[in-house]
Amino acid sequence: MAASIDVVEFQLGEEHYALDIQIAREIVEMMPITPLPRAPQYLAGIINLRGEITNIIDLRNLLGLPESDGVEGRKIVVLMPDAAGGSNIGIIVDDVHSVIQVRDEDIERINEGITSSISGYVKGIIKIGCEDDEKVKALIIWLDVQKVINDLGNYQNTQ
């Protein structure tokens, strides 16, 4: 039996992304976010989530993606504190679809030669609908959200 990985599939704009299920603590409906003065653009603000102050990151802004037209249906994926350097962090996504189980052979690893600024944050491309040489139905970009968050912390510590 082939090895498989569980990931959370979510959407930003028209594109589908995934993150490791182990780093997702919970998914909550969008709620009012309190902006912080002089915060970086990618930091949407903070929320009070059951008594815990949680930093909210606009993943779309952080990845350099265009703004979304609507905010209807947006969600916040709250990360495990261990995955976020001990901090309470949530990321804004347009929608969360499901948890999917991905076989190792359905993952295309990213070539190290890619020079895009996002390439270091992509673990691979997940091909959905590949059963027995069937045509690929969808591509999902598997993000290394933990690396994105850790690099933010490292960047801020050098400022």
PDB file of C-alpha atoms in Angstrom:
ATOM      1  CA  MET A   1       0.000   0.000   0.000  1.00  0.00           C
ATOM      2  CA  ALA A   2       1.299   3.430  -0.946  1.00  0.00           C
ATOM      3  CA  ALA A   3       2.018   5.993   1.746  1.00  0.00           C
ATOM      4  CA  SER A   4      -0.533   8.761   2.061  1.00  0.00           C
ATOM      5  CA  ILE A   5      -0.651  12.193   3.636  1.00  0.00           C
ATOM      6  CA  ASP A   6      -3.645  14.083   5.061  1.00  0.00           C
ATOM      7  CA  VAL A   7      -3.895  17.742   4.079  1.00  0.00           C
ATOM      8  CA  VAL A   8      -6.474  20.506   4.502  1.00  0.00           C
ATOM      9  CA  GLU A   9      -7.587  21.802   1.102  1.00  0.00           C
ATOM     10  CA  PHE A  10      -8.465  25.501   0.988  1.00  0.00           C
ATOM     11  CA  GLN A  11      -9.002  28.184  -1.595  1.00  0.00           C
ATOM     12  CA  LEU A  12      -7.508  31.622  -2.253  1.00  0.00           C
ATOM     13  CA  GLY A  13      -9.242  33.249  -5.213  1.00  0.00           C
ATOM     14  CA  GLU A  14      -9.665  30.641  -7.924  1.00  0.00           C
ATOM     15  CA  GLU A  15      -6.661  28.569  -6.850  1.00  0.00           C
ATOM     16  CA  HIS A  16      -6.667  25.591  -4.517  1.00  0.00           C
ATOM     17  CA  TYR A  17      -3.998  25.142  -1.858  1.00  0.00           C
ATOM     18  CA  ALA A  18      -3.270  22.652   0.900  1.00  0.00           C
ATOM     19  CA  LEU A  19      -1.495  22.626   4.238  1.00  0.00           C
ATOM     20  CA  ASP A  20      -0.459  19.766   6.507  1.00  0.00           C
ATOM     21  CA  ILE A  21      -3.322  18.722   8.748  1.00  0.00           C
ATOM     22  CA  GLN A  22      -0.972  18.357  11.751  1.00  0.00           C
ATOM     23  CA  ILE A  23      -0.397  22.112  11.900  1.00  0.00           C
ATOM     24  CA  ALA A  24      -4.110  23.067  11.755  1.00  0.00           C
ATOM     25  CA  ARG A  25      -5.688  23.346  15.199  1.00  0.00           C
ATOM     26  CA  GLU A  26      -9.147  24.404  14.041  1.00  0.00           C
ATOM     27  CA  ILE A  27     -11.105  26.250  11.384  1.00  0.00           C
ATOM     28  CA  VAL A  28     -13.359  29.107  12.460  1.00  0.00           C
ATOM     29  CA  GLU A  29     -15.765  31.396  10.650  1.00  0.00           C
ATOM     30  CA  MET A  30     -14.496  34.875   9.841  1.00  0.00           C
ATOM     31  CA  MET A  31     -14.994  37.270  12.736  1.00  0.00           C
ATOM     32  CA  PRO A  32     -14.189  40.942  13.306  1.00  0.00           C
ATOM     33  CA  ILE A  33     -10.438  41.550  13.240  1.00  0.00           C
ATOM     34  CA  THR A  34      -8.897  44.394  15.239  1.00  0.00           C
ATOM     35  CA  PRO A  35      -6.178  46.067  13.147  1.00  0.00           C
ATOM     36  CA  LEU A  36      -2.865  46.892  14.812  1.00  0.00           C
ATOM     37  CA  PRO A  37      -1.222  50.272  14.185  1.00  0.00           C
ATOM     38  CA  ARG A  38       1.996  50.207  12.141  1.00  0.00           C
ATOM     39  CA  ALA A  39       1.707  46.453  11.581  1.00  0.00           C
ATOM     40  CA  PRO A  40       3.083  44.910   8.383  1.00  0.00           C
ATOM     41  CA  GLN A  41       0.517  44.701   5.557  1.00  0.00           C
ATOM     42  CA  TYR A  42       0.253  40.929   5.783  1.00  0.00           C
ATOM     43  CA  LEU A  43      -0.828  41.146   9.455  1.00  0.00           C
ATOM     44  CA  ALA A  44      -4.573  41.765   9.261  1.00  0.00           C
ATOM     45  CA  GLY A  45      -4.780  42.255  13.027  1.00  0.00           C
ATOM     46  CA  ILE A  46      -5.819  40.262  16.062  1.00  0.00           C
ATOM     47  CA  ILE A  47      -8.904  38.428  17.277  1.00  0.00           C
ATOM     48  CA  ASN A  48     -10.026  37.230  20.682  1.00  0.00           C
ATOM     49  CA  LEU A  49     -10.607  33.514  20.179  1.00  0.00           C
ATOM     50  CA  ARG A  50     -12.156  32.125  23.370  1.00  0.00           C
ATOM     51  CA  GLY A  51      -9.972  34.336  25.546  1.00  0.00           C
ATOM     52  CA  GLU A  52      -6.763  33.869  23.538  1.00  0.00           C
ATOM     53  CA  ILE A  53      -5.362  36.777  21.538  1.00  0.00           C
ATOM     54  CA  THR A  54      -4.600  35.366  18.094  1.00  0.00           C
ATOM     55  CA  ASN A  55      -2.582  37.114  15.367  1.00  0.00           C
ATOM     56  CA  ILE A  56      -4.333  36.938  12.000  1.00  0.00           C
ATOM     57  CA  ILE A  57      -2.247  36.768   8.840  1.00  0.00           C
ATOM     58  CA  ASP A  58      -3.654  37.638   5.422  1.00  0.00           C
ATOM     59  CA  LEU A  59      -2.137  34.761   3.463  1.00  0.00           C
ATOM     60  CA  ARG A  60      -3.247  36.266   0.146  1.00  0.00           C
ATOM     61  CA  ASN A  61      -1.297  39.460   0.869  1.00  0.00           C
ATOM     62  CA  LEU A  62       1.704  37.533   2.168  1.00  0.00           C
ATOM     63  CA  LEU A  63       1.903  35.423  -1.005  1.00  0.00           C
ATOM     64  CA  GLY A  64       1.499  38.457  -3.276  1.00  0.00           C
ATOM     65  CA  LEU A  65      -1.858  37.324  -4.645  1.00  0.00           C
ATOM     66  CA  PRO A  66      -4.472  39.829  -5.873  1.00  0.00           C
ATOM     67  CA  GLU A  67      -7.214  40.942  -3.487  1.00  0.00           C
ATOM     68  CA  SER A  68     -10.446  38.968  -3.473  1.00  0.00           C
ATOM     69  CA  ASP A  69     -13.690  40.577  -4.603  1.00  0.00           C
ATOM     70  CA  GLY A  70     -15.863  39.210  -1.831  1.00  0.00           C
ATOM     71  CA  VAL A  71     -15.355  38.325   1.773  1.00  0.00           C
ATOM     72  CA  GLU A  72     -18.422  36.082   1.947  1.00  0.00           C
ATOM     73  CA  GLY A  73     -17.571  32.655   3.304  1.00  0.00           C
ATOM     74  CA  ARG A  74     -14.008  33.435   4.357  1.00  0.00           C
ATOM     75  CA  LYS A  75     -12.542  31.335   7.130  1.00  0.00           C
ATOM     76  CA  ILE A  76      -9.636  31.479   9.552  1.00  0.00           C
ATOM     77  CA  VAL A  77      -7.397  28.430   9.847  1.00  0.00           C
ATOM     78  CA  VAL A  78      -5.947  28.567  13.360  1.00  0.00           C
ATOM     79  CA  LEU A  79      -2.536  26.934  13.531  1.00  0.00           C
ATOM     80  CA  MET A  80      -1.124  24.750  16.290  1.00  0.00           C
ATOM     81  CA  PRO A  81       1.104  26.910  18.541  1.00  0.00           C
ATOM     82  CA  ASP A  82       4.024  24.502  17.964  1.00  0.00           C
ATOM     83  CA  ALA A  83       3.800  25.184  14.218  1.00  0.00           C
ATOM     84  CA  ALA A  84       3.875  28.928  14.806  1.00  0.00           C
ATOM     85  CA  GLY A  85       6.857  29.222  17.115  1.00  0.00           C
ATOM     86  CA  GLY A  86       4.655  29.110  20.221  1.00  0.00           C
ATOM     87  CA  SER A  87       2.408  31.967  19.049  1.00  0.00           C
ATOM     88  CA  ASN A  88      -1.327  31.928  18.451  1.00  0.00           C
ATOM     89  CA  ILE A  89      -1.654  32.499  14.710  1.00  0.00           C
ATOM     90  CA  GLY A  90      -4.501  32.147  12.250  1.00  0.00           C
ATOM     91  CA  ILE A  91      -4.470  32.570   8.484  1.00  0.00           C
ATOM     92  CA  ILE A  92      -7.307  34.001   6.404  1.00  0.00           C
ATOM     93  CA  VAL A  93      -8.451  31.837   3.495  1.00  0.00           C
ATOM     94  CA  ASP A  94     -11.360  32.326   1.095  1.00  0.00           C
ATOM     95  CA  ASP A  95     -12.837  28.892   1.772  1.00  0.00           C
ATOM     96  CA  VAL A  96     -11.942  25.537   3.278  1.00  0.00           C
ATOM     97  CA  HIS A  97     -13.032  22.533   1.241  1.00  0.00           C
ATOM     98  CA  SER A  98     -12.087  19.374   3.070  1.00  0.00           C
ATOM     99  CA  VAL A  99      -9.400  17.169   4.470  1.00  0.00           C
ATOM    100  CA  ILE A 100      -8.054  15.017   1.671  1.00  0.00           C
ATOM    101  CA  GLN A 101      -5.830  11.986   1.737  1.00  0.00           C
ATOM    102  CA  VAL A 102      -3.102  12.211  -0.886  1.00  0.00           C
ATOM    103  CA  ARG A 103      -0.999   9.322  -2.122  1.00  0.00           C
ATOM    104  CA  ASP A 104       2.716   9.972  -2.390  1.00  0.00           C
ATOM    105  CA  GLU A 105       2.667   9.231  -6.129  1.00  0.00           C
ATOM    106  CA  ASP A 106       0.090  12.023  -6.671  1.00  0.00           C
ATOM    107  CA  ILE A 107       2.573  14.633  -5.429  1.00  0.00           C
ATOM    108  CA  GLU A 108       4.921  16.338  -7.871  1.00  0.00           C
ATOM    109  CA  ARG A 109       7.884  17.793  -5.994  1.00  0.00           C
ATOM    110  CA  ILE A 110       8.958  21.312  -6.908  1.00  0.00           C
ATOM    111  CA  ASN A 111      12.196  21.715  -8.830  1.00  0.00           C
ATOM    112  CA  GLU A 112      14.896  23.465  -6.812  1.00  0.00           C
ATOM    113  CA  GLY A 113      15.776  25.564  -9.875  1.00  0.00           C
ATOM    114  CA  ILE A 114      12.551  27.543  -9.732  1.00  0.00           C
ATOM    115  CA  THR A 115      13.424  31.117  -8.832  1.00  0.00           C
ATOM    116  CA  SER A 116       9.979  32.361  -7.859  1.00  0.00           C
ATOM    117  CA  SER A 117       9.882  33.936  -4.412  1.00  0.00           C
ATOM    118  CA  ILE A 118       7.094  31.538  -3.458  1.00  0.00           C
ATOM    119  CA  SER A 119       8.913  28.367  -4.549  1.00  0.00           C
ATOM    120  CA  GLY A 120      10.604  27.942  -1.161  1.00  0.00           C
ATOM    121  CA  TYR A 121       7.178  27.784   0.431  1.00  0.00           C
ATOM    122  CA  VAL A 122       5.730  25.144  -1.892  1.00  0.00           C
ATOM    123  CA  LYS A 123       6.196  21.532  -0.807  1.00  0.00           C
ATOM    124  CA  GLY A 124       4.777  20.211  -4.043  1.00  0.00           C
ATOM    125  CA  ILE A 125       1.865  20.075  -6.443  1.00  0.00           C
ATOM    126  CA  ILE A 126      -0.905  17.609  -5.637  1.00  0.00           C
ATOM    127  CA  LYS A 127      -2.587  16.043  -8.649  1.00  0.00           C
ATOM    128  CA  ILE A 128      -6.198  15.104  -7.976  1.00  0.00           C
ATOM    129  CA  GLY A 129      -7.961  12.537 -10.163  1.00  0.00           C
ATOM    130  CA  CYS A 130      -4.922  10.494 -11.206  1.00  0.00           C
ATOM    131  CA  GLU A 131      -6.366   7.013 -10.660  1.00  0.00           C
ATOM    132  CA  ASP A 132      -4.874   4.573 -13.197  1.00  0.00           C
ATOM    133  CA  ASP A 133      -3.616   7.088 -15.772  1.00  0.00           C
ATOM    134  CA  GLU A 134      -6.855   9.072 -15.644  1.00  0.00           C
ATOM    135  CA  LYS A 135      -6.451  12.699 -16.673  1.00  0.00           C
ATOM    136  CA  VAL A 136      -5.626  15.104 -13.875  1.00  0.00           C
ATOM    137  CA  LYS A 137      -8.824  16.844 -12.740  1.00  0.00           C
ATOM    138  CA  ALA A 138      -7.251  19.438 -10.474  1.00  0.00           C
ATOM    139  CA  LEU A 139      -3.930  20.732  -9.211  1.00  0.00           C
ATOM    140  CA  ILE A 140      -3.525  21.792  -5.603  1.00  0.00           C
ATOM    141  CA  ILE A 141      -0.524  23.802  -4.435  1.00  0.00           C
ATOM    142  CA  TRP A 142       0.793  22.239  -1.218  1.00  0.00           C
ATOM    143  CA  LEU A 143       2.165  25.104   0.891  1.00  0.00           C
ATOM    144  CA  ASP A 144       4.720  24.798   3.662  1.00  0.00           C
ATOM    145  CA  VAL A 145       2.775  27.165   5.926  1.00  0.00           C
ATOM    146  CA  GLN A 146       5.022  26.367   8.875  1.00  0.00           C
ATOM    147  CA  LYS A 147       8.070  27.603   6.908  1.00  0.00           C
ATOM    148  CA  VAL A 148       6.168  30.737   5.857  1.00  0.00           C
ATOM    149  CA  ILE A 149       5.332  31.533   9.498  1.00  0.00           C
ATOM    150  CA  ASN A 150       8.836  30.693  10.758  1.00  0.00           C
ATOM    151  CA  ASP A 151      10.408  32.922   8.093  1.00  0.00           C
ATOM    152  CA  LEU A 152       8.116  35.781   9.169  1.00  0.00           C
ATOM    153  CA  GLY A 153       9.390  35.424  12.726  1.00  0.00           C
ATOM    154  CA  ASN A 154      13.003  35.332  11.541  1.00  0.00           C
ATOM    155  CA  TYR A 155      12.432  38.381   9.317  1.00  0.00           C
ATOM    156  CA  GLN A 156      10.844  40.381  12.133  1.00  0.00           C
ATOM    157  CA  ASN A 157      13.675  39.486  14.511  1.00  0.00           C
ATOM    158  CA  THR A 158      16.198  41.025  12.090  1.00  0.00           C
ATOM    159  CA  GLN A 159      14.305  44.309  11.832  1.00  0.00           C
TER     160      GLN A 159
END
